[in-house]
JSON list of C-alpha atoms in Angstrom, two decimals:
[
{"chain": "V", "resi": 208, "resn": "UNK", "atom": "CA", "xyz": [0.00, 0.00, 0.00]},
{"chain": "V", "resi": 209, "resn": "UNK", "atom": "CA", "xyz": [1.12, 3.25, -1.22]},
{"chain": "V", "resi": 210, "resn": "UNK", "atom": "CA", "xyz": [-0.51, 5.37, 0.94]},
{"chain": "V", "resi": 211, "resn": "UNK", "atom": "CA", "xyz": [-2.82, 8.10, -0.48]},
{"chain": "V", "resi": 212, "resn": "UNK", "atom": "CA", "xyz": [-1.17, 9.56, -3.28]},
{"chain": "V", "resi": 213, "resn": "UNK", "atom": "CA", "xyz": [-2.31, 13.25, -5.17]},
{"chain": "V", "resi": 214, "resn": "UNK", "atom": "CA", "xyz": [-1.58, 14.30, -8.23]},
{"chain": "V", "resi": 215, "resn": "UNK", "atom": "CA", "xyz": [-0.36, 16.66, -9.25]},
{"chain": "V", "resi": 216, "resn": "UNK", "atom": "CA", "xyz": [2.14, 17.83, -6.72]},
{"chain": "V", "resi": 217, "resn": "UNK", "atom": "CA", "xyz": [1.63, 21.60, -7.89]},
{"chain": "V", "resi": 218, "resn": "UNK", "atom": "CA", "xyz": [-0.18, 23.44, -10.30]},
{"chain": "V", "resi": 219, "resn": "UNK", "atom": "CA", "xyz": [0.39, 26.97, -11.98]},
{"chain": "V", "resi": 220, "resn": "UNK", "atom": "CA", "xyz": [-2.86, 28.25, -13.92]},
{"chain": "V", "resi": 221, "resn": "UNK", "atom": "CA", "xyz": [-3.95, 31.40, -15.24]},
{"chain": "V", "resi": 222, "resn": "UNK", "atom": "CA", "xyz": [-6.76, 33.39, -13.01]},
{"chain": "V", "resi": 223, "resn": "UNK", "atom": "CA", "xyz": [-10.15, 32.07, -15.61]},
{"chain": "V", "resi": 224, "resn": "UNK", "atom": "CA", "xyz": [-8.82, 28.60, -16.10]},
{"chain": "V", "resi": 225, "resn": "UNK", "atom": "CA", "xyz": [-10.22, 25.44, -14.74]},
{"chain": "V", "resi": 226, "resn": "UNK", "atom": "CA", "xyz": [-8.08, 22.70, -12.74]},
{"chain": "V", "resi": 227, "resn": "UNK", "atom": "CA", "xyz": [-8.44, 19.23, -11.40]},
{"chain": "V", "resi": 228, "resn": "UNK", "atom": "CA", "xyz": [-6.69, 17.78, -9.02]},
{"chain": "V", "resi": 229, "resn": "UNK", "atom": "CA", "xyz": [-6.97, 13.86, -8.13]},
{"chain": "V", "resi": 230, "resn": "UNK", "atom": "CA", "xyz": [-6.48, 11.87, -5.02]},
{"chain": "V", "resi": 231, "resn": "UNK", "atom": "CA", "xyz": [-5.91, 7.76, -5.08]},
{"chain": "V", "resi": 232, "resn": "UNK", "atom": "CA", "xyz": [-7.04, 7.10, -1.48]},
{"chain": "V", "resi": 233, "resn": "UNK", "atom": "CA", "xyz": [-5.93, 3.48, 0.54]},
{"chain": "V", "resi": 234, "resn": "UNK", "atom": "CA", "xyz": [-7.48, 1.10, -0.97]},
{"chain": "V", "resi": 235, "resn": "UNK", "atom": "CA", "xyz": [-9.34, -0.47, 1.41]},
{"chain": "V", "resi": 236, "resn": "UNK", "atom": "CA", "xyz": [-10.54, 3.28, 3.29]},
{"chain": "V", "resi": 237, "resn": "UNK", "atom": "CA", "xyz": [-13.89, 3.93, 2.41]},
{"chain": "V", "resi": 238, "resn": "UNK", "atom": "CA", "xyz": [-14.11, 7.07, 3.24]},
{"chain": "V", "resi": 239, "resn": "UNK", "atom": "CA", "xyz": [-12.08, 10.26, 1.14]},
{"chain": "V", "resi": 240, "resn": "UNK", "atom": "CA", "xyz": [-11.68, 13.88, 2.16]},
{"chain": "V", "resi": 241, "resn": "UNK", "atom": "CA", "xyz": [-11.08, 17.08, 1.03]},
{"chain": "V", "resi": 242, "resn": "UNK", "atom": "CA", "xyz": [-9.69, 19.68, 2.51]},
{"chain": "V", "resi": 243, "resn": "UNK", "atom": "CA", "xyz": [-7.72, 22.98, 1.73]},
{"chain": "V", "resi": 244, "resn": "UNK", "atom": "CA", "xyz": [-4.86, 24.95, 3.41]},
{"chain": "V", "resi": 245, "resn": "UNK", "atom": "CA", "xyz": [-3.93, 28.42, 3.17]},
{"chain": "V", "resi": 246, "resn": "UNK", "atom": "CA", "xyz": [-0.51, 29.69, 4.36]},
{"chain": "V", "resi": 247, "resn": "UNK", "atom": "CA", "xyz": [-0.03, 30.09, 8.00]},
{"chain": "V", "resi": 248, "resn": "UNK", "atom": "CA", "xyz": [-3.63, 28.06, 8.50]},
{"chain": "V", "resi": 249, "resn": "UNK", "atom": "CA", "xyz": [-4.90, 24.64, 9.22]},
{"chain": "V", "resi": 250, "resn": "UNK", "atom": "CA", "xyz": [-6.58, 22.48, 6.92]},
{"chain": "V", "resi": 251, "resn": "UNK", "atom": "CA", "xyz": [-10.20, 23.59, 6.55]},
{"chain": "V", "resi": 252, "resn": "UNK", "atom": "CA", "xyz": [-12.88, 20.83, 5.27]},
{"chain": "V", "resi": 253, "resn": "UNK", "atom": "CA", "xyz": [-14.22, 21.25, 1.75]},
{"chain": "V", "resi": 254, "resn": "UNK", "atom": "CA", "xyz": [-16.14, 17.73, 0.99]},
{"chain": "V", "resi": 255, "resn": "UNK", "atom": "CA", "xyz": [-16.33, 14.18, 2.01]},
{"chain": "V", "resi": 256, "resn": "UNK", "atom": "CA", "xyz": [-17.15, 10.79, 0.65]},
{"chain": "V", "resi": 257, "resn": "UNK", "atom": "CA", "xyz": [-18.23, 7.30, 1.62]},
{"chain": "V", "resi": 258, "resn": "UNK", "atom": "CA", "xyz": [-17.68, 5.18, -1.01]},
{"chain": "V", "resi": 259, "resn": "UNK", "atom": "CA", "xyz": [-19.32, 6.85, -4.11]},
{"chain": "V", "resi": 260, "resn": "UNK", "atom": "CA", "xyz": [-21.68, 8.99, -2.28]},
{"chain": "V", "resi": 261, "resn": "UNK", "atom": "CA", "xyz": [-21.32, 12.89, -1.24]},
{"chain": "V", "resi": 262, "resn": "UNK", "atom": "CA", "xyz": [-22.41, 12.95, 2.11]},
{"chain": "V", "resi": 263, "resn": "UNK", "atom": "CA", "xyz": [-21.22, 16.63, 3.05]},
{"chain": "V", "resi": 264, "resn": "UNK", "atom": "CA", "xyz": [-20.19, 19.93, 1.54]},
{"chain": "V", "resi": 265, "resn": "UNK", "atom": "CA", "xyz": [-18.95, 23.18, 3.36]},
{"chain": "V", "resi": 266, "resn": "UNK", "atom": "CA", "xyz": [-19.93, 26.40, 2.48]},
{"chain": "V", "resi": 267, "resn": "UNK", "atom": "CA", "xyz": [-16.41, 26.81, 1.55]},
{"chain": "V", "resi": 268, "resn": "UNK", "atom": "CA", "xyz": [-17.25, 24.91, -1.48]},
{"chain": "V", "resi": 269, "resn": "UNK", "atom": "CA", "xyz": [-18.95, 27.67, -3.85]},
{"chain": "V", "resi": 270, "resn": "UNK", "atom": "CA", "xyz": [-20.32, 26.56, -6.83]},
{"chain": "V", "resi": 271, "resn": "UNK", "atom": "CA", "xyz": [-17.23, 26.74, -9.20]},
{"chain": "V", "resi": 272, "resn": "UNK", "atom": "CA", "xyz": [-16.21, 23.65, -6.67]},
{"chain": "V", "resi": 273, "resn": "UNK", "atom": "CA", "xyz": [-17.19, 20.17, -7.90]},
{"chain": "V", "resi": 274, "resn": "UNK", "atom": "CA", "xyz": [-15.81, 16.82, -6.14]},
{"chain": "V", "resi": 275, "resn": "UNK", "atom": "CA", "xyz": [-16.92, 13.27, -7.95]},
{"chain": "V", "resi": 276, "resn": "UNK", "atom": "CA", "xyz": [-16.08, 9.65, -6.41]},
{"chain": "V", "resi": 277, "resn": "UNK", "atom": "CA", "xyz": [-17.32, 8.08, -9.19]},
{"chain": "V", "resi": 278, "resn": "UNK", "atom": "CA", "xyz": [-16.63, 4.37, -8.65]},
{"chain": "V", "resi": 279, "resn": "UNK", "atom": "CA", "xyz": [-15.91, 5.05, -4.95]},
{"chain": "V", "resi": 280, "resn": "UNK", "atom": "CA", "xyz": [-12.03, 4.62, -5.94]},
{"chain": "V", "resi": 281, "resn": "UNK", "atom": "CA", "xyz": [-10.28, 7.46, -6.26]},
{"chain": "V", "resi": 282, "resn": "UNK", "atom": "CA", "xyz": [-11.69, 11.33, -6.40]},
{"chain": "V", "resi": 283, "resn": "UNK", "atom": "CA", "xyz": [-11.58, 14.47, -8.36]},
{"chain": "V", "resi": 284, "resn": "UNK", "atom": "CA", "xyz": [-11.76, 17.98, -7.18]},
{"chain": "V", "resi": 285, "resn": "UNK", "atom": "CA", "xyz": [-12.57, 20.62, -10.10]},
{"chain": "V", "resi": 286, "resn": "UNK", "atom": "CA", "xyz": [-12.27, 24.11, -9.37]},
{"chain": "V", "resi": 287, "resn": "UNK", "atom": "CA", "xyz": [-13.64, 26.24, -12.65]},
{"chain": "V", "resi": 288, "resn": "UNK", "atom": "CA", "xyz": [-12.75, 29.88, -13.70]},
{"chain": "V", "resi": 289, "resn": "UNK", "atom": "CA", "xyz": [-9.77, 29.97, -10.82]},
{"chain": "V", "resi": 290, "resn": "UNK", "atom": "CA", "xyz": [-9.59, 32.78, -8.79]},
{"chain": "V", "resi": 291, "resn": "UNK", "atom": "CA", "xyz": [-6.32, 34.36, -6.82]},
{"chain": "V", "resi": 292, "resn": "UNK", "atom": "CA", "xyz": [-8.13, 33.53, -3.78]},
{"chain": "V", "resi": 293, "resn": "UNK", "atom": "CA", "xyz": [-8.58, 29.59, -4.60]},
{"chain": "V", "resi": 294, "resn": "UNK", "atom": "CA", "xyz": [-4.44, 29.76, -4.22]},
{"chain": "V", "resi": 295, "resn": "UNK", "atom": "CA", "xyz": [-3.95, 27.42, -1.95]},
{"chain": "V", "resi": 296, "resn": "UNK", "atom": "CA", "xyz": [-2.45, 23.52, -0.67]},
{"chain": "V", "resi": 297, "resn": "UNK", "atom": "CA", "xyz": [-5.87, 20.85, -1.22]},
{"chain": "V", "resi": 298, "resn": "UNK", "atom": "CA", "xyz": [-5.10, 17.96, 1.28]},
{"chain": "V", "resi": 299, "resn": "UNK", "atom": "CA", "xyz": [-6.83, 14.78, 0.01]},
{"chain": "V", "resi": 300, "resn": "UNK", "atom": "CA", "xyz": [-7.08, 12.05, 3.20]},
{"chain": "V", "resi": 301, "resn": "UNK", "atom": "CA", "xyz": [-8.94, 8.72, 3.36]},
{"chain": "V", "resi": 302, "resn": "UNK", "atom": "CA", "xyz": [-10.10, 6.93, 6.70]},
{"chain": "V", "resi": 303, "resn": "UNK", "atom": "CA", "xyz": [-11.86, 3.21, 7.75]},
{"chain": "V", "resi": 304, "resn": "UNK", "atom": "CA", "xyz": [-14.73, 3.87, 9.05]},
{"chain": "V", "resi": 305, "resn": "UNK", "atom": "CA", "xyz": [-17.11, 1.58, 10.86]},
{"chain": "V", "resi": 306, "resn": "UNK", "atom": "CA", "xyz": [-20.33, 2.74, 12.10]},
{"chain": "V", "resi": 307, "resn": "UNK", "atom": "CA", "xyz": [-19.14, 5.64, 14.23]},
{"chain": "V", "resi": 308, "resn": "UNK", "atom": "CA", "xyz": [-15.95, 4.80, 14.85]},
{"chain": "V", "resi": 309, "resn": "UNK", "atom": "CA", "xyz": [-12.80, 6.51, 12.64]},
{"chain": "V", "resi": 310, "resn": "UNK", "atom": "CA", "xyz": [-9.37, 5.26, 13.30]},
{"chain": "V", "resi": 311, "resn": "UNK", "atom": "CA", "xyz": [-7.80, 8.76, 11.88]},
{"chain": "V", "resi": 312, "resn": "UNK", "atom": "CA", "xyz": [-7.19, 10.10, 8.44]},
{"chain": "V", "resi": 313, "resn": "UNK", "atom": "CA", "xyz": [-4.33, 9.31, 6.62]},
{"chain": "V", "resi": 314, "resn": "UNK", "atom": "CA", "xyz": [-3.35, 12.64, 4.11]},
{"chain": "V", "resi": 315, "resn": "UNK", "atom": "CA", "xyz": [-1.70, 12.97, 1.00]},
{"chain": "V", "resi": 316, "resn": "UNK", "atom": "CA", "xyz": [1.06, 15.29, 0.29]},
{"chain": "V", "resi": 317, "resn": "UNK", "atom": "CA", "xyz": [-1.36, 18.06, -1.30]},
{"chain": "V", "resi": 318, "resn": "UNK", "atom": "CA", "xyz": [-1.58, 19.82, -4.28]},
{"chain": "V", "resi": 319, "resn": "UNK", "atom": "CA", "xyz": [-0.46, 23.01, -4.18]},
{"chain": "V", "resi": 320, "resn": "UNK", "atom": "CA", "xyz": [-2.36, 25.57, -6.59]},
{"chain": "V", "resi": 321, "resn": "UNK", "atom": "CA", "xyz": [-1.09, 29.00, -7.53]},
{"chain": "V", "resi": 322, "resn": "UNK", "atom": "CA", "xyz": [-3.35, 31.13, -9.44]},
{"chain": "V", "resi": 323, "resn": "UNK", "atom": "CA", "xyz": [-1.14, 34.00, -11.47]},
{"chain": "H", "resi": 257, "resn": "UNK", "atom": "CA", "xyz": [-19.89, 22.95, 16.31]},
{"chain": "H", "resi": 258, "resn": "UNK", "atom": "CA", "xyz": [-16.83, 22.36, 17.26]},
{"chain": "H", "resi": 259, "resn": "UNK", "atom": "CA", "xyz": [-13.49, 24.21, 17.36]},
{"chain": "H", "resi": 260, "resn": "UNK", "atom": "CA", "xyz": [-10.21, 24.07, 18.33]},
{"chain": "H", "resi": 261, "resn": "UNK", "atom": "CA", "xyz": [-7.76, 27.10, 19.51]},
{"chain": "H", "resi": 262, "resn": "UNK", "atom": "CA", "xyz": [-3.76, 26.87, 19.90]},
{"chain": "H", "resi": 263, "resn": "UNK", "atom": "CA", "xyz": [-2.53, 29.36, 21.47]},
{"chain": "H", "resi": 264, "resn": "UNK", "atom": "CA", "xyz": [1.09, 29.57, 20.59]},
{"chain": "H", "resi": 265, "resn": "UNK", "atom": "CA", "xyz": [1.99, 30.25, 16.83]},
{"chain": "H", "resi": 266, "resn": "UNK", "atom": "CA", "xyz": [5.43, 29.81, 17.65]},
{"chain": "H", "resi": 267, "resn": "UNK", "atom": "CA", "xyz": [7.32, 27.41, 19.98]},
{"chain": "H", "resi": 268, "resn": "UNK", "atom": "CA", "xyz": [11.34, 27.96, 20.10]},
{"chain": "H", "resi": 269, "resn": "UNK", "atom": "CA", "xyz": [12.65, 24.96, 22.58]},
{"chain": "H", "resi": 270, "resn": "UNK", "atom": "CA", "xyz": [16.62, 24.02, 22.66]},
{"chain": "H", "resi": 271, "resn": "UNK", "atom": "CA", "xyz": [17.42, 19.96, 21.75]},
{"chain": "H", "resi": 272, "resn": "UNK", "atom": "CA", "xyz": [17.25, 18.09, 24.47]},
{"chain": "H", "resi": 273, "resn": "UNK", "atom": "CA", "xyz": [14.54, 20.02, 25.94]},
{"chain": "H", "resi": 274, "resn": "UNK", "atom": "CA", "xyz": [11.13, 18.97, 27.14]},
{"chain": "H", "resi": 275, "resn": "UNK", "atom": "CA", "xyz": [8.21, 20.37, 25.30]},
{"chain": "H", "resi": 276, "resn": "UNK", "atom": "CA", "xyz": [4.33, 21.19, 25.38]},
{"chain": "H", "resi": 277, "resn": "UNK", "atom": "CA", "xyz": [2.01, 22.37, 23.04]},
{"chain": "H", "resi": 278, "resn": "UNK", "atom": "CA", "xyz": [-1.29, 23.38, 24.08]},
{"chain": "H", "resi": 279, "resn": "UNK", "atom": "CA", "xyz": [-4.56, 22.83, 22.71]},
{"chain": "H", "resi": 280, "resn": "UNK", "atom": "CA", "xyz": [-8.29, 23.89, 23.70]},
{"chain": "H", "resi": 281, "resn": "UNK", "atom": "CA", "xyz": [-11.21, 22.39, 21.99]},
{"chain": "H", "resi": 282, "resn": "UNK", "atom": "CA", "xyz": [-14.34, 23.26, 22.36]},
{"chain": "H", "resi": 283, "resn": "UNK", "atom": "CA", "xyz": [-17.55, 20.80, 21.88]},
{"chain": "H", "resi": 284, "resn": "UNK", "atom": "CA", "xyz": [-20.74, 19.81, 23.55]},
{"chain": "H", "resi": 285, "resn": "UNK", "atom": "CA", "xyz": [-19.98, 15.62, 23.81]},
{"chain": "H", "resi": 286, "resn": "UNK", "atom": "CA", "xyz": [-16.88, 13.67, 24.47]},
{"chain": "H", "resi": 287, "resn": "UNK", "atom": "CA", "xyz": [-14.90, 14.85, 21.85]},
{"chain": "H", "resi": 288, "resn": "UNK", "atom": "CA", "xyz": [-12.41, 12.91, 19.64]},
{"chain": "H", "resi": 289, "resn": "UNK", "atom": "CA", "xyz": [-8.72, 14.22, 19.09]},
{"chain": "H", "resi": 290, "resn": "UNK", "atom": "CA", "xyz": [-6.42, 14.17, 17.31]},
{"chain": "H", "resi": 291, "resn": "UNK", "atom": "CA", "xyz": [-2.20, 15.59, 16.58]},
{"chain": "H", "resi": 292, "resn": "UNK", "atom": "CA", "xyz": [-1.18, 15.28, 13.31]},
{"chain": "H", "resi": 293, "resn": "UNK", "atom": "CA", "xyz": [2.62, 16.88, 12.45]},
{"chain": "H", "resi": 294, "resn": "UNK", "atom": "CA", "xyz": [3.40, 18.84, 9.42]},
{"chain": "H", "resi": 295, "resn": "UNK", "atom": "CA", "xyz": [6.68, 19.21, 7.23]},
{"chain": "H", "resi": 296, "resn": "UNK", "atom": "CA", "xyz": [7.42, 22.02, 4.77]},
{"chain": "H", "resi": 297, "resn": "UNK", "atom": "CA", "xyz": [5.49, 21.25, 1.85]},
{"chain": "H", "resi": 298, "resn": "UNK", "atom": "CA", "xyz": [4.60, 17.42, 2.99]},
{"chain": "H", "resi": 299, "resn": "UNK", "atom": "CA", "xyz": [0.67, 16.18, 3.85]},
{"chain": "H", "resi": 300, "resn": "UNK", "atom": "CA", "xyz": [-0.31, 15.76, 7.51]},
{"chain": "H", "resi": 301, "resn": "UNK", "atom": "CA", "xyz": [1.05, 12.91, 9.55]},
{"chain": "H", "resi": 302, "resn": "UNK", "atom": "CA", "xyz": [-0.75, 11.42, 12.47]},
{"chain": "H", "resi": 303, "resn": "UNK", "atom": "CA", "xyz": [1.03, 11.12, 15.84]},
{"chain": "H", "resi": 304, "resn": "UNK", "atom": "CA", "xyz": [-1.47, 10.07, 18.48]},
{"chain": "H", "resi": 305, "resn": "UNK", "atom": "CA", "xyz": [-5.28, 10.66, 18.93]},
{"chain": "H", "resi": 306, "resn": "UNK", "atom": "CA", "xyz": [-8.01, 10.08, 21.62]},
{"chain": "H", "resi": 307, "resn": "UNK", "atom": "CA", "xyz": [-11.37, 8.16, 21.57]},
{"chain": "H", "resi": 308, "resn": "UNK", "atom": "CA", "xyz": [-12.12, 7.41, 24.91]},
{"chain": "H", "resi": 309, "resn": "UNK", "atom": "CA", "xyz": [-10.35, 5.30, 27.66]},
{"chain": "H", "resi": 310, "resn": "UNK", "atom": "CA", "xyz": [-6.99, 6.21, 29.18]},
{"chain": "H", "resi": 311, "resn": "UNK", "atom": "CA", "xyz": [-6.79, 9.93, 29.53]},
{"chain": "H", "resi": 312, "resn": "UNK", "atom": "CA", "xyz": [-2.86, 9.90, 28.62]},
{"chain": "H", "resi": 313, "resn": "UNK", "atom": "CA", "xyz": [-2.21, 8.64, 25.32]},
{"chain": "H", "resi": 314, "resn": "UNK", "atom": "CA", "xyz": [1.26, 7.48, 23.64]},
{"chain": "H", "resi": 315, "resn": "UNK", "atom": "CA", "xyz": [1.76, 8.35, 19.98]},
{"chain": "H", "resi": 316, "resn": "UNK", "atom": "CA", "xyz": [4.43, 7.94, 17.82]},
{"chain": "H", "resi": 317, "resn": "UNK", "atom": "CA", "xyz": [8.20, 9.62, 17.70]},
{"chain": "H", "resi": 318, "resn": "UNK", "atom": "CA", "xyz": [8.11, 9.67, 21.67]},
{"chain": "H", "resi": 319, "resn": "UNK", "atom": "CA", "xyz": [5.05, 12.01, 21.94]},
{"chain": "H", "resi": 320, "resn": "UNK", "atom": "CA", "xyz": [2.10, 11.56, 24.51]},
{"chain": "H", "resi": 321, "resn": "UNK", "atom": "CA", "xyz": [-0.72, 13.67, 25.13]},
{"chain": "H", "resi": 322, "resn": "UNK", "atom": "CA", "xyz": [-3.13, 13.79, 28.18]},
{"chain": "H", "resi": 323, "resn": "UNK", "atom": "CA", "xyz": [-7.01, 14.61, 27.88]},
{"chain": "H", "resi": 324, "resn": "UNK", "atom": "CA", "xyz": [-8.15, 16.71, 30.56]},
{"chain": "H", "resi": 325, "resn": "UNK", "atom": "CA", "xyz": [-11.60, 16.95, 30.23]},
{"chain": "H", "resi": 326, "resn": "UNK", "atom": "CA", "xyz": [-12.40, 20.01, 33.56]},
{"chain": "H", "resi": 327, "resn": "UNK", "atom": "CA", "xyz": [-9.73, 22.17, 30.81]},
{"chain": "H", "resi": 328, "resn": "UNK", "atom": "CA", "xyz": [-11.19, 21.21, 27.52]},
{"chain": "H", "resi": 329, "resn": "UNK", "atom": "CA", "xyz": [-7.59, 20.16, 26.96]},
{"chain": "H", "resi": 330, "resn": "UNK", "atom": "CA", "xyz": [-5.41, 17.92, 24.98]},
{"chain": "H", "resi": 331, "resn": "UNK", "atom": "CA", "xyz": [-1.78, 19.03, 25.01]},
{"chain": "H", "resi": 332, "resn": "UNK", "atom": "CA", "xyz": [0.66, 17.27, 23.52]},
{"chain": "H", "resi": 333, "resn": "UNK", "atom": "CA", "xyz": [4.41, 16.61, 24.89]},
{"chain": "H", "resi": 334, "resn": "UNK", "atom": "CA", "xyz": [7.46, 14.59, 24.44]},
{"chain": "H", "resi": 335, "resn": "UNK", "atom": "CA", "xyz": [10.31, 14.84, 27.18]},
{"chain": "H", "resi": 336, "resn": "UNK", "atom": "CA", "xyz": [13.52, 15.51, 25.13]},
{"chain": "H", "resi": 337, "resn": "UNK", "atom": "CA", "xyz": [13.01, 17.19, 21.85]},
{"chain": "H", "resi": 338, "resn": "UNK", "atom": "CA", "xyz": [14.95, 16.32, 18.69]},
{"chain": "H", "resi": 339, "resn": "UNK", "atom": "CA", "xyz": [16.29, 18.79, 15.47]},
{"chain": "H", "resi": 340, "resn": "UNK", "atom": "CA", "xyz": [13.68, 16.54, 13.69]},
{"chain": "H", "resi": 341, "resn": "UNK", "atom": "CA", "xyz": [10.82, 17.64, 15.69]},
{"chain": "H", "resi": 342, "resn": "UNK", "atom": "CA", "xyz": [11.24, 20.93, 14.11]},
{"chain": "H", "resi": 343, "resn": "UNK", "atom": "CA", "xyz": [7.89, 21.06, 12.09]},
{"chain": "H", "resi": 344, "resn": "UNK", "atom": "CA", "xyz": [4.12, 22.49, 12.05]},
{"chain": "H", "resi": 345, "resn": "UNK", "atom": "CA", "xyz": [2.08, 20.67, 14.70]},
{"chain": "H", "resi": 346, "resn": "UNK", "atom": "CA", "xyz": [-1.67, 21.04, 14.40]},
{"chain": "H", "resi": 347, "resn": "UNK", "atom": "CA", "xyz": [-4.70, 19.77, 16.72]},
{"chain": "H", "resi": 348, "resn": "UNK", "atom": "CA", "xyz": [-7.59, 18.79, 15.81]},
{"chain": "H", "resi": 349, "resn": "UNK", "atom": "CA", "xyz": [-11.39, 17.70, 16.99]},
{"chain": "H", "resi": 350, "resn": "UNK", "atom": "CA", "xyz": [-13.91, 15.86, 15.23]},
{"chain": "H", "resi": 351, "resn": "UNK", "atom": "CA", "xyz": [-17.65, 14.27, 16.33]},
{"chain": "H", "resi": 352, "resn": "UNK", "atom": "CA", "xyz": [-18.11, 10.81, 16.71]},
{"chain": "H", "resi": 353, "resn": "UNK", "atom": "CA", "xyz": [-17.61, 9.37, 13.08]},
{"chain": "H", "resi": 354, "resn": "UNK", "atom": "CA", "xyz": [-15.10, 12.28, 12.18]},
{"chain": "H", "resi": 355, "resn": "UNK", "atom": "CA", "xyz": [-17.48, 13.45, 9.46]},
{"chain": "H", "resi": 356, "resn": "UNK", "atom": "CA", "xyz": [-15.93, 16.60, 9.84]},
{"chain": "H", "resi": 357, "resn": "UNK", "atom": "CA", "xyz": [-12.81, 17.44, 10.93]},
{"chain": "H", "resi": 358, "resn": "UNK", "atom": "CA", "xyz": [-11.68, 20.75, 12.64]},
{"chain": "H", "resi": 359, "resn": "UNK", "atom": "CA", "xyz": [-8.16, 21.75, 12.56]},
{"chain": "H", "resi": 360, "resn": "UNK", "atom": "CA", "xyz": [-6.11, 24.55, 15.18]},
{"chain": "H", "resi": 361, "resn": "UNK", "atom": "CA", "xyz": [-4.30, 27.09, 13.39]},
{"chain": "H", "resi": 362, "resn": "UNK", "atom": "CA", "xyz": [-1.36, 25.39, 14.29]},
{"chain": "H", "resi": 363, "resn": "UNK", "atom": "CA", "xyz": [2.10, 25.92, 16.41]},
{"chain": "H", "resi": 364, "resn": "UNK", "atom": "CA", "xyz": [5.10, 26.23, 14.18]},
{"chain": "H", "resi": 365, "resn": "UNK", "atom": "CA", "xyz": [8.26, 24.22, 16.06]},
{"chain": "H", "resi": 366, "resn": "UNK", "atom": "CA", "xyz": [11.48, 25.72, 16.18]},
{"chain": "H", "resi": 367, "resn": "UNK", "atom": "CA", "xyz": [14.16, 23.14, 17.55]},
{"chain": "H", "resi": 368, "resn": "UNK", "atom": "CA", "xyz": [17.90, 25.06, 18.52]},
{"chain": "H", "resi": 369, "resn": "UNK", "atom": "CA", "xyz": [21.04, 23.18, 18.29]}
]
């Protein structure tokens, strides 16, 4: 097991453009996370997953934000017409989780955006 | 909902030195927690977290952190401090099921030679 891997590592794009970023959680965590870091801040939850199904959003994630699970594998994370302020690290984690019980999220390395 | 406040941005501590880093959560129910470390440019690692039980728990790299429930309260410490400590440290709380997890700001760790 590879642990959960992101791609890619960082990302340049013009303010306008569209990105997406993708997370490969471990494969046996059924849940997958979103989250995104600005400098100086800690990680601040965006979305989450279990299995194939969005089961929560924050407020954080406007409209030009779209997640997909789409075989409950790995995930995508589109932001569309990028703005300065979407600069930022997106932390991709996955967990086990059975009934209520989480044994801790296990992160990828981010992708960190910068919007020019 | 939930939240969690560290107090200290900045920690400088000497190697070889003990250290503590404090956290404050605040949340209705028995909370779970959570320290997860930080390197420049590197995802989130976890080092030790609390369910229930024991109200000191052992992590990993030497840390341990104690739950103190009257304080709202789970800092984290490790007796001797190494150069490879040196690294963002952040707490964090979540509800049971960890649908949602909130981070601290974070303490930034300094470690002298």
């Amino acid at each position: 097991d590879t642990g959960v891997s992101q791609d890619p590592r960082h990302k340049i794009t013009k303010r306008g453009q569209n990105v997406t970023f993708r997370c490969d959680p471990i494969s046996e965590h059924n849940r997958l996370y979103w989250y995104r870091q600005t400098l100086g801040q800690g990680p601040e939850f965006l979305t989450y997953f279990q299995n194939e199904a969005q089961l929560e959003k924050s407020r954080l994630l406007s409209d030009r934000f779209s997640a997909e699970r789409p075989k409950g594998s790995f995930s995508t994370l589109e932001i569309q017409r990028t703005e300065q302020g979407d600069s930022a690290m997106y932390l991709c984690a996955s967990s086990k989780t059975t009934g209520v019980l989480n044994y801790g999220y296990t992160f990828g390395s981010g992708t960190r955006l910068t919007v020019v | 909902a939930q939240s969690v406040t560290q107090p200290d941005i900045h920690i400088t501590v000497s190697e070889g030195a003990s250290l503590e880093l404090r956290c404050n959560y605040s949340y209705g129910a028995t909370p779970y927690l959570f320290w997860y470390v930080q390197s420049p440019g590197q995802g989130l690692q976890l080092l030790l977290k609390y369910f229930s039980g024991d109200t000191l728990v052992q992590g990993i790299k030497g840390f341990e952190a104690e739950f103190k429930r009257s304080q709202s309260s789970f800092n984290l410490r490790k007796p001797s401090v190494h150069w490879s400590d040196a690294a963002e440290y952040f707490c964090a709380v979540a509800t049971g099921g960890n649908n949602d997890m909130r981070f601290g700001a974070g303490t930034r760790l300094t470690v002298k030679p």
